[in-house]
Each structure stands twice: as C-alpha cells, then as structure tokens.
Coordinates of C-alpha atoms (C1' of nucleotides) in Angstrom, one line a residue:
Chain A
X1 CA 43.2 -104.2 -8.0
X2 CA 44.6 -104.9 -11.4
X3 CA 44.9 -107.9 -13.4
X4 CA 49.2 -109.0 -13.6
X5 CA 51.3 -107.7 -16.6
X6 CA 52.0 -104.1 -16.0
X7 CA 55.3 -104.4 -16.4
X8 CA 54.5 -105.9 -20.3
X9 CA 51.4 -103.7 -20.7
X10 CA 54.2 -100.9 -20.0
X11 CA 56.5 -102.2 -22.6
X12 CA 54.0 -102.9 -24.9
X13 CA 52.6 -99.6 -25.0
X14 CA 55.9 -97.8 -25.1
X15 CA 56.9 -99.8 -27.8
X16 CA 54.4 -99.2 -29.9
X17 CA 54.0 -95.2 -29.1
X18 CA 58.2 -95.7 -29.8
X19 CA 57.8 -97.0 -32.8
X20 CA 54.6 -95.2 -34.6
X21 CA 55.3 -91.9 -33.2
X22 CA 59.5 -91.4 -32.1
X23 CA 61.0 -91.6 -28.7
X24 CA 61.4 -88.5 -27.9
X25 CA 57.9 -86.7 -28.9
X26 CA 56.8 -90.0 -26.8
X27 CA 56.0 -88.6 -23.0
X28 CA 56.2 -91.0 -20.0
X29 CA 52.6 -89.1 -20.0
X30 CA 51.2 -91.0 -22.8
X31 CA 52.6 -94.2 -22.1
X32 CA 51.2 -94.3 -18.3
X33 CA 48.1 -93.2 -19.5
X34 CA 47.8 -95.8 -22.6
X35 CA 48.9 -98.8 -20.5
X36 CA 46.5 -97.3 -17.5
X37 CA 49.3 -97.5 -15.0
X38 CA 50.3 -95.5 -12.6
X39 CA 53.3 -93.0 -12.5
X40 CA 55.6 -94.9 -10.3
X41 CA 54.5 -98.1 -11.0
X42 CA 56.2 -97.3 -14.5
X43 CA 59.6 -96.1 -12.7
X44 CA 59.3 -99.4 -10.2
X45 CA 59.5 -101.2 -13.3
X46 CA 62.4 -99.5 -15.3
X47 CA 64.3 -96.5 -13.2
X48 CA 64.3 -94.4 -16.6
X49 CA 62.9 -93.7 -19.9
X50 CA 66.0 -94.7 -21.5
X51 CA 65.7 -98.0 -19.7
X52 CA 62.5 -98.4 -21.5
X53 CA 64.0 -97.5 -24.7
X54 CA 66.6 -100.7 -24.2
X55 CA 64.1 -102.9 -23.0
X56 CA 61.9 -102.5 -25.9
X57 CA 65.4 -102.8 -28.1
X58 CA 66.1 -105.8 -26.6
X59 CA 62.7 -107.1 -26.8
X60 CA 62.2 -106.4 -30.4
X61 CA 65.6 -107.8 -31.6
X62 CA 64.7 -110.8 -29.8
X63 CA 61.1 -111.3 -31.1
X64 CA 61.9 -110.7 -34.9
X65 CA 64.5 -113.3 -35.1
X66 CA 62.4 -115.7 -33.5
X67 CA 59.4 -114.4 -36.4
X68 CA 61.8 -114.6 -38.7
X69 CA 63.5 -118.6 -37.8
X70 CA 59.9 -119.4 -38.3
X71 CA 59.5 -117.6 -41.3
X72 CA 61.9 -119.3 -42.9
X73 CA 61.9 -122.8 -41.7
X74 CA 59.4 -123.9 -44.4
X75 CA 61.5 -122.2 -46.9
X76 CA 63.8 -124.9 -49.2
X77 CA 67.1 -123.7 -50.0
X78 CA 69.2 -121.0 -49.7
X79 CA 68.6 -119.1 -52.5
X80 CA 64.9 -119.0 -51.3
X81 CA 65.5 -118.8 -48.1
X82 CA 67.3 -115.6 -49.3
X83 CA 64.4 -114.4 -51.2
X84 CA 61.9 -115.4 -48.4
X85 CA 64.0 -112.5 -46.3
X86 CA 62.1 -110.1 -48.6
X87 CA 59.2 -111.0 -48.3
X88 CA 59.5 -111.6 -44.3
X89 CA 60.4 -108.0 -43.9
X90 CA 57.4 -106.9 -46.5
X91 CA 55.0 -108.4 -44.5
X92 CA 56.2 -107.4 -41.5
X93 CA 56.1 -103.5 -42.5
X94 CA 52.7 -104.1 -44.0
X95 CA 52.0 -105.0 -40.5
X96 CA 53.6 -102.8 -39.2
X97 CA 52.3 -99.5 -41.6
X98 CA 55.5 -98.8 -43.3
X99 CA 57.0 -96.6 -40.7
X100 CA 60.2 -98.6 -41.4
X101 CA 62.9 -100.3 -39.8
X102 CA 62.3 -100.3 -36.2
X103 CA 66.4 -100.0 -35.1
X104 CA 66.8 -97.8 -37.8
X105 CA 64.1 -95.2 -36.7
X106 CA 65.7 -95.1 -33.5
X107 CA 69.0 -94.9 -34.7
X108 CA 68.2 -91.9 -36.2
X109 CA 66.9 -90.4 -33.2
X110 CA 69.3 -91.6 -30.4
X111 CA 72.7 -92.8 -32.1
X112 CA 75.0 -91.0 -29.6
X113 CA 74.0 -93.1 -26.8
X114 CA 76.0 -95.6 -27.1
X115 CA 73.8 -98.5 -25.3
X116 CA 71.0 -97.8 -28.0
X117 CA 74.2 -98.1 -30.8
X118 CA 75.3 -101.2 -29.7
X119 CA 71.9 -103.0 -30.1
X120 CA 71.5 -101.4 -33.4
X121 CA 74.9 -102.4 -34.6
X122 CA 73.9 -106.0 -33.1
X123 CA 70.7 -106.0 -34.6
X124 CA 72.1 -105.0 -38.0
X125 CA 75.1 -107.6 -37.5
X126 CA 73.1 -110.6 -36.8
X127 CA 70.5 -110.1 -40.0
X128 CA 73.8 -109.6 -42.3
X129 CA 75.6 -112.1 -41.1
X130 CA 72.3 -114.6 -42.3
X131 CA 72.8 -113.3 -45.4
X132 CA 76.2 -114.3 -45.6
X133 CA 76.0 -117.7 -44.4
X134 CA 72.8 -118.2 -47.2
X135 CA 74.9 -116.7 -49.8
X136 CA 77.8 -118.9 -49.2
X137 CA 75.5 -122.4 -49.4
X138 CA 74.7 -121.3 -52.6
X139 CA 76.1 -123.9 -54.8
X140 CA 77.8 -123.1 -58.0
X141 CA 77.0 -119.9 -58.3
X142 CA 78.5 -118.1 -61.3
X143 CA 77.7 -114.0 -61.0
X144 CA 80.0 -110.8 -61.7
X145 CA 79.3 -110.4 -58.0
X146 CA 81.7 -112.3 -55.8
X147 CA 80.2 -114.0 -52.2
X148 CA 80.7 -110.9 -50.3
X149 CA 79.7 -108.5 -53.0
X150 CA 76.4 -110.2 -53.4
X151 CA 75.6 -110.6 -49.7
X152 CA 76.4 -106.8 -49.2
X153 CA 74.1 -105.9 -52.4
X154 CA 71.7 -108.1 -50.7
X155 CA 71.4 -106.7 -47.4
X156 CA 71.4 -102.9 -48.9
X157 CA 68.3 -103.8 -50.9
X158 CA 66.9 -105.1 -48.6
X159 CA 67.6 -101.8 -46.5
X160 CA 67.1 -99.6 -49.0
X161 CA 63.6 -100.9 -49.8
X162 CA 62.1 -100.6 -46.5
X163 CA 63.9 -97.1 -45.9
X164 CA 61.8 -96.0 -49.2
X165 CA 58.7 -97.7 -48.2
X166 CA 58.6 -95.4 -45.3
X167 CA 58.0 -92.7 -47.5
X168 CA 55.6 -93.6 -49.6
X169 CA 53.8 -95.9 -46.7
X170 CA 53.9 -98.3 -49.3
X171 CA 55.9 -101.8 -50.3
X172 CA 56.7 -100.9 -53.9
X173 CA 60.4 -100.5 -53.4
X174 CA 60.8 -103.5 -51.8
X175 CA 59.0 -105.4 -54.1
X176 CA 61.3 -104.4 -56.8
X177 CA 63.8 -104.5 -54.6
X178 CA 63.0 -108.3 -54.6
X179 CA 63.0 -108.4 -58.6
X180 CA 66.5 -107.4 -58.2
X181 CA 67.6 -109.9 -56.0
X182 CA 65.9 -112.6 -58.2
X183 CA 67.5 -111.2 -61.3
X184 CA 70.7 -111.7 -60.0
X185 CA 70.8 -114.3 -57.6
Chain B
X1 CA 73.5 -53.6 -31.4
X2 CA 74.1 -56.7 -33.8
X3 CA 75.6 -57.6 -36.8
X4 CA 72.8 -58.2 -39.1
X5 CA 72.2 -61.7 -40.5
X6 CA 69.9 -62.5 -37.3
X7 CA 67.5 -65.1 -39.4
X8 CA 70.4 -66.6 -41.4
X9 CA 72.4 -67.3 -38.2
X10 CA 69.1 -68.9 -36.5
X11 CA 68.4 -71.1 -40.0
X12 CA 72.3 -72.0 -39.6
X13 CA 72.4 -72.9 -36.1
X14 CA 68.8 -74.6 -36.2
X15 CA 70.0 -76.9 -38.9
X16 CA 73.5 -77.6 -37.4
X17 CA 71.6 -78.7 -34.1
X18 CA 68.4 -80.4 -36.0
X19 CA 70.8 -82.6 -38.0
X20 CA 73.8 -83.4 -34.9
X21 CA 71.2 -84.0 -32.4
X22 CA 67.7 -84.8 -33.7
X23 CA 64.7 -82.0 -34.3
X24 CA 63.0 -83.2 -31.1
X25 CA 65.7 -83.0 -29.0
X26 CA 66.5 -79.8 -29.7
X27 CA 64.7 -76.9 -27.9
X28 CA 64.5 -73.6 -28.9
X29 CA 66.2 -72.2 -26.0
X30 CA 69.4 -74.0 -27.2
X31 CA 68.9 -72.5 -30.4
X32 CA 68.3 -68.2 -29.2
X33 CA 71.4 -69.5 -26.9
X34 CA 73.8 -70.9 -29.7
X35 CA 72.2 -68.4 -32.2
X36 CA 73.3 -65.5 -29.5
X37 CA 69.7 -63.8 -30.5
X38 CA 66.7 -63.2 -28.7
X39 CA 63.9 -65.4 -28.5
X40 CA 61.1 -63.0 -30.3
X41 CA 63.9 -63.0 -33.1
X42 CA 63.3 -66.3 -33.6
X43 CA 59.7 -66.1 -33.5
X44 CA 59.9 -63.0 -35.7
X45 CA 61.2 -64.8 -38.4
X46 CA 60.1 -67.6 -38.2
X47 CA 56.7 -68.0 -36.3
X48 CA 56.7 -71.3 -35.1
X49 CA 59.3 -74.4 -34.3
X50 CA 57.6 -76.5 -37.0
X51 CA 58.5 -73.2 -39.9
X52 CA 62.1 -73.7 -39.3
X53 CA 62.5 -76.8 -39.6
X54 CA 61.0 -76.6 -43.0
X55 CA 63.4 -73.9 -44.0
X56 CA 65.9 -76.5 -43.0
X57 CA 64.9 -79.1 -45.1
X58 CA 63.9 -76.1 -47.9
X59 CA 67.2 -74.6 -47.4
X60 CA 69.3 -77.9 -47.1
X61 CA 67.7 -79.2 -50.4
X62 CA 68.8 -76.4 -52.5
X63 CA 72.3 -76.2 -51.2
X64 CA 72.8 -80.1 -51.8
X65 CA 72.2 -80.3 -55.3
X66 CA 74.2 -76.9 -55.8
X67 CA 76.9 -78.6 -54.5
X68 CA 76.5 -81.6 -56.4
X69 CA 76.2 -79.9 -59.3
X70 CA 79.5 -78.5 -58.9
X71 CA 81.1 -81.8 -57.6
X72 CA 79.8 -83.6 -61.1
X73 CA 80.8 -80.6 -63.4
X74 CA 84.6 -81.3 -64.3
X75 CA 83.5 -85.2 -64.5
X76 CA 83.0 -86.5 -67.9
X77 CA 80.6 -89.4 -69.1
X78 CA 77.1 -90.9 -67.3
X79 CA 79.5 -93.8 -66.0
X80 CA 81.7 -91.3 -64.3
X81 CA 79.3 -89.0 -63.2
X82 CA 77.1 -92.0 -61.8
X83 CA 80.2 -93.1 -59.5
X84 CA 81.3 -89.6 -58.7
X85 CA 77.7 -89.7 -57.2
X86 CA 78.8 -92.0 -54.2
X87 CA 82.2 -89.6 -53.9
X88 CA 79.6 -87.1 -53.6
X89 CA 77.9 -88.5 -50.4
X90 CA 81.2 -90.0 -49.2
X91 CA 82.6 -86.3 -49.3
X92 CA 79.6 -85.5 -47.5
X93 CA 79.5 -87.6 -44.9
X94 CA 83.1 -87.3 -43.9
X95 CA 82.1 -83.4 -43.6
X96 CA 78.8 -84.1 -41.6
X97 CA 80.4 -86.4 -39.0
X98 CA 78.8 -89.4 -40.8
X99 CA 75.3 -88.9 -39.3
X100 CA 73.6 -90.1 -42.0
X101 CA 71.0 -88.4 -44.7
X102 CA 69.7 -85.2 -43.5
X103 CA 66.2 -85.7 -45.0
X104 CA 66.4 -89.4 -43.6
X105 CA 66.8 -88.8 -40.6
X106 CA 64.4 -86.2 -39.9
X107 CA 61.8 -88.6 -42.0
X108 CA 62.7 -90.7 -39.2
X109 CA 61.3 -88.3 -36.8
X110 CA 58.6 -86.1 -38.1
X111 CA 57.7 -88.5 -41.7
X112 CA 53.6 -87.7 -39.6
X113 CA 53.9 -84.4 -40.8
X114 CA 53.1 -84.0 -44.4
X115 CA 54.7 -80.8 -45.2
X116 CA 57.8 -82.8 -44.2
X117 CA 57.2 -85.7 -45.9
X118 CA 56.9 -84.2 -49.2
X119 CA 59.7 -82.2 -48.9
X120 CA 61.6 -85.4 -48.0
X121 CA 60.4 -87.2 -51.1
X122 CA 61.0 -84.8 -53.6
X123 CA 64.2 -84.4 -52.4
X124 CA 64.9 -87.9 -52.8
X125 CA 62.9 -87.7 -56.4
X126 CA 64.5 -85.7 -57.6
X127 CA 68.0 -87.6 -57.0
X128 CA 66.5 -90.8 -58.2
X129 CA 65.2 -89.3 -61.4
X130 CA 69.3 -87.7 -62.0
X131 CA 70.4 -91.3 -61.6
X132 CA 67.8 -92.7 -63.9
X133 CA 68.6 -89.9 -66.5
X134 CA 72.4 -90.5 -66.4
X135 CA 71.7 -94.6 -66.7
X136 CA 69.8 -94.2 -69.8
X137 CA 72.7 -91.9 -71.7
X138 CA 75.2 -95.0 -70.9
X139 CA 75.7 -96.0 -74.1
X140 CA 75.2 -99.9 -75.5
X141 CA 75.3 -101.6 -72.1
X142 CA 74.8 -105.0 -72.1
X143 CA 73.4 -106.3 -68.5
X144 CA 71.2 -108.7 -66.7
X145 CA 69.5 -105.9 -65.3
X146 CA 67.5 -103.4 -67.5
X147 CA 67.6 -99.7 -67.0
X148 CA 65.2 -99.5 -64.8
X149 CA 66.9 -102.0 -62.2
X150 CA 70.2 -100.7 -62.6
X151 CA 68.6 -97.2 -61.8
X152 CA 67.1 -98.1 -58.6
X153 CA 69.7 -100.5 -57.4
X154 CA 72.1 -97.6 -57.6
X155 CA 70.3 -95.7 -55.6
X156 CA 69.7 -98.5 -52.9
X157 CA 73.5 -99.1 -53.0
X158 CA 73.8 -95.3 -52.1
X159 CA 71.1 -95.3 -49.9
X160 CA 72.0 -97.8 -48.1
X161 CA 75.8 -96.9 -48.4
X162 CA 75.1 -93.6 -46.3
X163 CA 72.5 -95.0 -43.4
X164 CA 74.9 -98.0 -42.4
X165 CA 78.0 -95.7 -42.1
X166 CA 75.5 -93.8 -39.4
X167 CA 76.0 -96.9 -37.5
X168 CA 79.9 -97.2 -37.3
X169 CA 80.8 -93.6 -38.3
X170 CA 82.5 -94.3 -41.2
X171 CA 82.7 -94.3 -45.1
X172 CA 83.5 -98.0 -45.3
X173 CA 80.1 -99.3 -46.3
X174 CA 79.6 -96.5 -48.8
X175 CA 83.4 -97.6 -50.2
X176 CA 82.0 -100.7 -51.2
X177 CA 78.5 -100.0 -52.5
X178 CA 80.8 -97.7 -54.3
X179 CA 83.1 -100.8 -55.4
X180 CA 79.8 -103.2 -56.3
X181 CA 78.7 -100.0 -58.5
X182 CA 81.6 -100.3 -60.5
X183 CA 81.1 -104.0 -61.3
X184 CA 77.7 -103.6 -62.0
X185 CA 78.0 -100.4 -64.6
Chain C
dG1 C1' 63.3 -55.6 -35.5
dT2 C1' 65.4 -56.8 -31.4
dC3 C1' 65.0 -57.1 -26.7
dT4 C1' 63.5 -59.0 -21.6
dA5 C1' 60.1 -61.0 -18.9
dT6 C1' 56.7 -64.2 -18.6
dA7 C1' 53.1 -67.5 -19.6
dA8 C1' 50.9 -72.2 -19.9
dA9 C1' 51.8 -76.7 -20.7
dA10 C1' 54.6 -80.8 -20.8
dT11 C1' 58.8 -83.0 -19.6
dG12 C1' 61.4 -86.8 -16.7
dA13 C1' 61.6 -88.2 -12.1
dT14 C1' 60.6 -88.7 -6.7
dA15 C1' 58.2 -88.9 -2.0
dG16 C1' 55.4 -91.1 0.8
dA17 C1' 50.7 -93.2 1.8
dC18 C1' 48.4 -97.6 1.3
Chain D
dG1 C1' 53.9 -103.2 -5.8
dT2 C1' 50.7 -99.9 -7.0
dC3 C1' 48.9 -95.7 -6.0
dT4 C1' 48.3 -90.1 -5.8
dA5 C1' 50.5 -85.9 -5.2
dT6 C1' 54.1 -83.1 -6.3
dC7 C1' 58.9 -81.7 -7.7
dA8 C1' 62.2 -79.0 -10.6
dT9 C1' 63.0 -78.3 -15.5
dT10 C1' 62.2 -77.6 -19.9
dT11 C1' 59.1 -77.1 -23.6
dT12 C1' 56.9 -73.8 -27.3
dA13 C1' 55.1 -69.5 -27.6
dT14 C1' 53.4 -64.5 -26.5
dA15 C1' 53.3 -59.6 -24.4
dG16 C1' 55.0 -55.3 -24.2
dA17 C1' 59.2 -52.1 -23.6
dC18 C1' 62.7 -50.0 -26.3

DNA sequence: GTCTATAAAATGATAGAC
DNA sequence: GTCTATCATTTTATAGAC
C-alpha cells in the first residue's frame, strides 16, 4: 500500500526534473522512478507527457501569483509595490538556483505547441499587466518615460535580469537591474 | 559520389534544426536524413552529438558579429550605431522566424553543460562590452542614469526586446524597446 | 572518407493481473 | 487505482565493407 498523493508526488517530481533539467532530456523514466510510482499509475493520472507539461504550467502560474499577492500585500505603495516585484522574483530564483524564468525555459523548448504558448503568453500577460496598473497609481509622476513606456522598461528589466542571472547562476543583474528601476521611477 | 562540403552541410543543417526545433528534440537521424549524408559522416566529423552543437554555437557566434559588423559599418556616430543595434536583431529575427536568441535558447536547454555555458556568455560579453564601449564615446550626455546604467539597460531593453517577440512571433516588442532607447539616449 | 548494417540503451505509451 | 511486464520507436554511437 502507499500513502495518498501520487497524483501530486507525480507533479511535483516532474516539475521539478522540468524545471532544473528541461523537458525533453526529462524521461517519464526518471520521473516514475523519483516519485516511486508505478508506470501506469503515472499515465492513469495524466494520458501523456505533454499533459504533465500543462499541468505543471498551470500549477506553477497559479502558485506564483498567489506567492506573489502575498508578497506584496505588506508592501505600501505603488511605487514600492513596483520595486518589491524585484525583489519577489530575486528571491524566488535564489530559491529556485538561478535556472531562470520557469515559462521562459519552457518556451524555449516547446513554443510550437500551441497549448504550452498560450499559458506562457498568459503567464507573461498577467505579470505585465500588474505592472501597468502599479505604474498608472503612480501619482504625479514627472519622467521622460511616458506610463506605457516606463511599465514596458519595467517589465524588460525585470526580464532581462533573471534571463542574465541564469547565466551567471547568480542575482547581480537583477540587482542592478533594480537600481535602474529606482533611478528612474 | 557526392558533392563535397559533407561537414559544412551537417553544421548547416544541425544548426537550422537545433535553433527551429530545440537541440533535444532533434535526433541525429533527422539530421544524416535532412543532411542527405551518412551516419558515420556525421560521426566522422564530428564525434559526438554534444561536438556539434558546439560548432553551432562556435560557428553561429562568429557569423553574428560578422554580420553586425557589416550592418553597423555605413552608420555613423555611438547614438546611431547604438540604435542600429536593435535594427540589427529586428533584421534578424524577421529572418530567423522570430524564435528568439540562438544562444538563449539553447542556454535554456543545455546552460548544465559548461562548455556551453561559456560559450553562451562570452557571446553575450562580448555584445555587452560593444554597447558599453559605444555609450562611453556619446559625447556630453546629460542623464539620470550614468554610463554604466544606460549600458546595461540597453542591453535588457534588447534582451528583452528579442525573447518576448518569441512569444507572439513578431518585432513589435523589439519596436518599442527600440522606441524607449531613443528617449533614453 | 563515405557508406550500410547494427548495436545497446532510452523513449513514450499500453495490456492485463491484482 | 496501482501494479508488473512488455510494446514499438527512437535515441546516440560503433563496426566493418567499399
């Protein structure tokens, strides 16, 4: 007999082996022997690796916003609320070992398939469209940047830093990423 | 009998598949097929799967700044050249089917392997450092942001110009980093 | 140097017992 | 629902003829 969960302890192990390693150099091997399930129990749960590939999608989108409401609930203000977005997604690649965006590893590996697309795009959308709404509670702002401008600049710092951090497994980039933002929020 | 040019037209198909479909995903039997060579040709010239994919990256690296070299010749001034750098990678990307960076994407996939990783990183240094070099020769600019941050937000804006027109297969995001550049310099 | 044939392992997925 | 056994393919890579 075995304890209940091996539907999560099947999405939990794929999503991890997803994200540190790829999705494609990730076997259903690995992931039945890492969540010590069986074979079919795996394919009882989700009918085929690419319905494991949305599921941990869709669980990870959900998850970080919720991490990230939290976050930023303490947080006074938009312009720090704005600034707090840095260093929600610093701490989450710390925790995560810099291996970068999660949507935007699998985006590079998988962007044809349209389902996988779609929850990037959505993923993508949702975080910008924060940034917006924060940017335009800004009161009296006077910049050379107009509303949309600035929101854009934010959100591709904000991409660009974690994108570098990958490389250099580190969160230098975004940290000055976040200098920027200060500088000209 | 064959043509020669057997290892340039594995290098050439490799890289055309590694970059449209992912490095993973593609198998060497679509390459000796697409390639129209035998398989020990493949592993005659290049002895294993991992080899050419460095000569892709190797190969990819040296034709992208010969290129850009060219594209920035006839343009006149570090403010010029600096913007020509996003027509650069819009011209690019139009060409490539807006897939994104080629070294980005396959850091997305294989940034384990550190042969791959430093090619990846120098290739991106080594763009950086031309971006910082051509800010500093701007002559008496007067900005919020010191050299140093202009420098690096540049490069986020392109950065980040490139892997969001992955998403929606277009230029439009790069357009406007490309439009908040010019406000900015 | 290029070729065909083949190896050994891993891939995603299914059948059928319990 | 979970299990073991097995399927047909595909994977990277090698051997040996020409």
């Amino acid at each position: 007999m075995r304890e209940s969960g091996v539907k999560e302890r099947i999405l939990d192990t794929a999503s991890r082996l997803f994200y540190d390693q790829g999705y494609h150099v990730t076997g259903i091997n690995q992931i039945i022997e890492e969540a010590d399930i069986a074979r079919a129990s795996l394919y009882n749960h989700f009918p085929s690796k690419t319905d494991l590939l949305l599921a941990y999608l869709d669980n990870t989108h959900a998850s970080w916003f919720e991490e990230l409401d939290a976050f930023l609930k303490p947080v006074a203000g938009p312009r720090d609320k704005l600034l707090a977005l840095f260093d929600f997604r610093i701490q989450r690649q710390r925790k995560f070992k810099y291996k970068g965006c999660h949507f935007n590893r699998i985006a590079a590996e998988a962007s044809d398939d349209q389902e996988v697309l779609t929850r990037v795009k959505k993923h993508k959308q949702r975080f910008k469209d924060l940034i917006y709404e924060l940017v335009s509670q800004i009161p009296e702002r006077r910049s050379i940047l107009n509303n949309d401008q600035l929101a854009d600049t934010l959100f591709l710092l904000l991409e660009g830093g974690i994108a570098v951090g990958l490389m250099y497994r580190s969160s230098d980039a975004a940290e000055q990423s976040k200098q920027i933002a200060e500088t000209i929020l």
